[in-house]
Amino acid sequence: MKKHLYIGCSYPSPLNHFSIQVLFPPFSNYNFFQFPFYYSIEKILHDLYIYGHVKNYNHSEIIKNIYNDKLMKDVKESDMLTRTILQYE
């Protein structure tokens, strides 16, 4: 079940504060996970440890992920599996 748990935040935030989200499928939509606005807890912790602050995605990361968004594929897969298990329509 831990595999299907998503922890992160979207940036930039419409409000001037940090808001971490803990999400578990089924999802009503996938907008929250759109790259480059979603920052996973892994990226946040890594950047804080290495740089002392969270870095924005650079241009090459954005171009690479527009065509190969692994996170979105994983989210959709988790969502479908959870819907099947829960028999959620």
PDB file of C-alpha atoms in Angstrom:
ATOM      1  CA  MET A   1       0.000   0.000   0.000  1.00  0.00           C
ATOM      2  CA  LYS A   2       2.910   2.348   0.712  1.00  0.00           C
ATOM      3  CA  LYS A   3       3.793   2.206  -2.983  1.00  0.00           C
ATOM      4  CA  HIS A   4       0.510   3.951  -3.812  1.00  0.00           C
ATOM      5  CA  LEU A   5       0.938   6.775  -1.280  1.00  0.00           C
ATOM      6  CA  TYR A   6       2.001  10.114  -2.795  1.00  0.00           C
ATOM      7  CA  ILE A   7       3.483  12.848  -0.626  1.00  0.00           C
ATOM      8  CA  GLY A   8       4.473  16.186  -2.124  1.00  0.00           C
ATOM      9  CA  CYS A   9       3.402  19.708  -2.905  1.00  0.00           C
ATOM     10  CA  SER A  10       2.646  21.865  -5.887  1.00  0.00           C
ATOM     11  CA  TYR A  11       4.721  24.919  -6.688  1.00  0.00           C
ATOM     12  CA  PRO A  12       4.182  27.761  -7.121  1.00  0.00           C
ATOM     13  CA  SER A  13       1.507  27.874  -4.453  1.00  0.00           C
ATOM     14  CA  PRO A  14      -1.465  30.226  -4.878  1.00  0.00           C
ATOM     15  CA  LEU A  15      -0.922  31.189  -1.230  1.00  0.00           C
ATOM     16  CA  ASN A  16       2.317  32.357   0.321  1.00  0.00           C
ATOM     17  CA  HIS A  17       2.962  29.241   2.420  1.00  0.00           C
ATOM     18  CA  PHE A  18       4.213  25.670   2.173  1.00  0.00           C
ATOM     19  CA  SER A  19       1.506  23.027   2.069  1.00  0.00           C
ATOM     20  CA  ILE A  20       2.447  19.348   1.900  1.00  0.00           C
ATOM     21  CA  GLN A  21      -0.198  16.957   0.565  1.00  0.00           C
ATOM     22  CA  VAL A  22      -0.578  13.270   1.403  1.00  0.00           C
ATOM     23  CA  LEU A  23      -2.636  11.566  -1.300  1.00  0.00           C
ATOM     24  CA  PHE A  24      -3.867   8.038  -1.817  1.00  0.00           C
ATOM     25  CA  PRO A  25      -5.891   6.829  -4.815  1.00  0.00           C
ATOM     26  CA  PRO A  26      -8.507   6.759  -6.194  1.00  0.00           C
ATOM     27  CA  PHE A  27      -8.038  10.262  -7.596  1.00  0.00           C
ATOM     28  CA  SER A  28     -10.756  12.379  -9.167  1.00  0.00           C
ATOM     29  CA  ASN A  29      -8.176  13.834 -11.575  1.00  0.00           C
ATOM     30  CA  TYR A  30      -4.419  13.978 -12.040  1.00  0.00           C
ATOM     31  CA  ASN A  31      -3.923  17.755 -12.197  1.00  0.00           C
ATOM     32  CA  PHE A  32      -2.032  17.881  -8.889  1.00  0.00           C
ATOM     33  CA  PHE A  33       0.728  15.676 -10.338  1.00  0.00           C
ATOM     34  CA  GLN A  34       1.421  17.715 -13.482  1.00  0.00           C
ATOM     35  CA  PHE A  35       5.121  18.247 -14.151  1.00  0.00           C
ATOM     36  CA  PRO A  36       6.865  20.668 -13.422  1.00  0.00           C
ATOM     37  CA  PHE A  37       4.459  21.881 -10.717  1.00  0.00           C
ATOM     38  CA  TYR A  38       4.499  18.779  -8.492  1.00  0.00           C
ATOM     39  CA  TYR A  39       7.456  18.298  -6.137  1.00  0.00           C
ATOM     40  CA  SER A  40       7.669  14.892  -4.469  1.00  0.00           C
ATOM     41  CA  ILE A  41       8.797  14.623  -0.855  1.00  0.00           C
ATOM     42  CA  GLU A  42      11.871  12.757  -2.120  1.00  0.00           C
ATOM     43  CA  LYS A  43      12.899  15.720  -4.296  1.00  0.00           C
ATOM     44  CA  ILE A  44      12.193  18.193  -1.492  1.00  0.00           C
ATOM     45  CA  LEU A  45      14.260  16.275   1.080  1.00  0.00           C
ATOM     46  CA  HIS A  46      17.090  15.626  -1.402  1.00  0.00           C
ATOM     47  CA  ASP A  47      17.328  19.291  -2.402  1.00  0.00           C
ATOM     48  CA  LEU A  48      17.197  20.484   1.210  1.00  0.00           C
ATOM     49  CA  TYR A  49      19.976  18.062   2.163  1.00  0.00           C
ATOM     50  CA  ILE A  50      22.231  18.843  -0.815  1.00  0.00           C
ATOM     51  CA  TYR A  51      21.534  22.530  -1.518  1.00  0.00           C
ATOM     52  CA  GLY A  52      19.832  23.855   1.628  1.00  0.00           C
ATOM     53  CA  HIS A  53      16.763  24.865  -0.403  1.00  0.00           C
ATOM     54  CA  VAL A  54      14.416  23.320  -2.954  1.00  0.00           C
ATOM     55  CA  LYS A  55      15.587  23.937  -6.499  1.00  0.00           C
ATOM     56  CA  ASN A  56      13.212  24.587  -9.374  1.00  0.00           C
ATOM     57  CA  TYR A  57      13.401  22.161 -12.269  1.00  0.00           C
ATOM     58  CA  ASN A  58      15.801  23.378 -14.933  1.00  0.00           C
ATOM     59  CA  HIS A  59      14.894  23.712 -18.606  1.00  0.00           C
ATOM     60  CA  SER A  60      16.432  20.380 -19.692  1.00  0.00           C
ATOM     61  CA  GLU A  61      14.547  18.495 -16.929  1.00  0.00           C
ATOM     62  CA  ILE A  62      11.295  20.105 -18.071  1.00  0.00           C
ATOM     63  CA  ILE A  63      11.870  19.196 -21.739  1.00  0.00           C
ATOM     64  CA  LYS A  64      12.876  15.616 -20.827  1.00  0.00           C
ATOM     65  CA  ASN A  65       9.845  15.061 -18.597  1.00  0.00           C
ATOM     66  CA  ILE A  66       7.262  16.596 -20.913  1.00  0.00           C
ATOM     67  CA  TYR A  67       7.706  13.582 -23.173  1.00  0.00           C
ATOM     68  CA  ASN A  68       8.453  10.954 -20.539  1.00  0.00           C
ATOM     69  CA  ASP A  69       6.539  11.683 -17.328  1.00  0.00           C
ATOM     70  CA  LYS A  70       7.202   8.528 -15.291  1.00  0.00           C
ATOM     71  CA  LEU A  71       5.430   9.925 -12.226  1.00  0.00           C
ATOM     72  CA  MET A  72       2.185  10.469 -14.146  1.00  0.00           C
ATOM     73  CA  LYS A  73       2.363   6.921 -15.535  1.00  0.00           C
ATOM     74  CA  ASP A  74       2.863   5.562 -11.992  1.00  0.00           C
ATOM     75  CA  VAL A  75       0.005   7.677 -10.615  1.00  0.00           C
ATOM     76  CA  LYS A  76      -2.410   6.468 -13.301  1.00  0.00           C
ATOM     77  CA  GLU A  77      -1.318   2.861 -12.769  1.00  0.00           C
ATOM     78  CA  SER A  78      -1.805   3.148  -8.988  1.00  0.00           C
ATOM     79  CA  ASP A  79      -5.181   4.776  -9.507  1.00  0.00           C
ATOM     80  CA  MET A  80      -6.434   2.017 -11.809  1.00  0.00           C
ATOM     81  CA  LEU A  81      -5.160  -0.739  -9.510  1.00  0.00           C
ATOM     82  CA  THR A  82      -6.742   0.860  -6.447  1.00  0.00           C
ATOM     83  CA  ARG A  83     -10.058   1.360  -8.265  1.00  0.00           C
ATOM     84  CA  THR A  84     -10.029  -2.323  -9.211  1.00  0.00           C
ATOM     85  CA  ILE A  85      -9.234  -3.474  -5.672  1.00  0.00           C
ATOM     86  CA  LEU A  86     -11.852  -1.186  -4.104  1.00  0.00           C
ATOM     87  CA  GLN A  87     -14.356  -1.873  -6.904  1.00  0.00           C
ATOM     88  CA  TYR A  88     -14.669   1.879  -7.238  1.00  0.00           C
ATOM     89  CA  GLU A  89     -16.644   3.145 -10.217  1.00  0.00           C
TER      90      GLU A  89
END
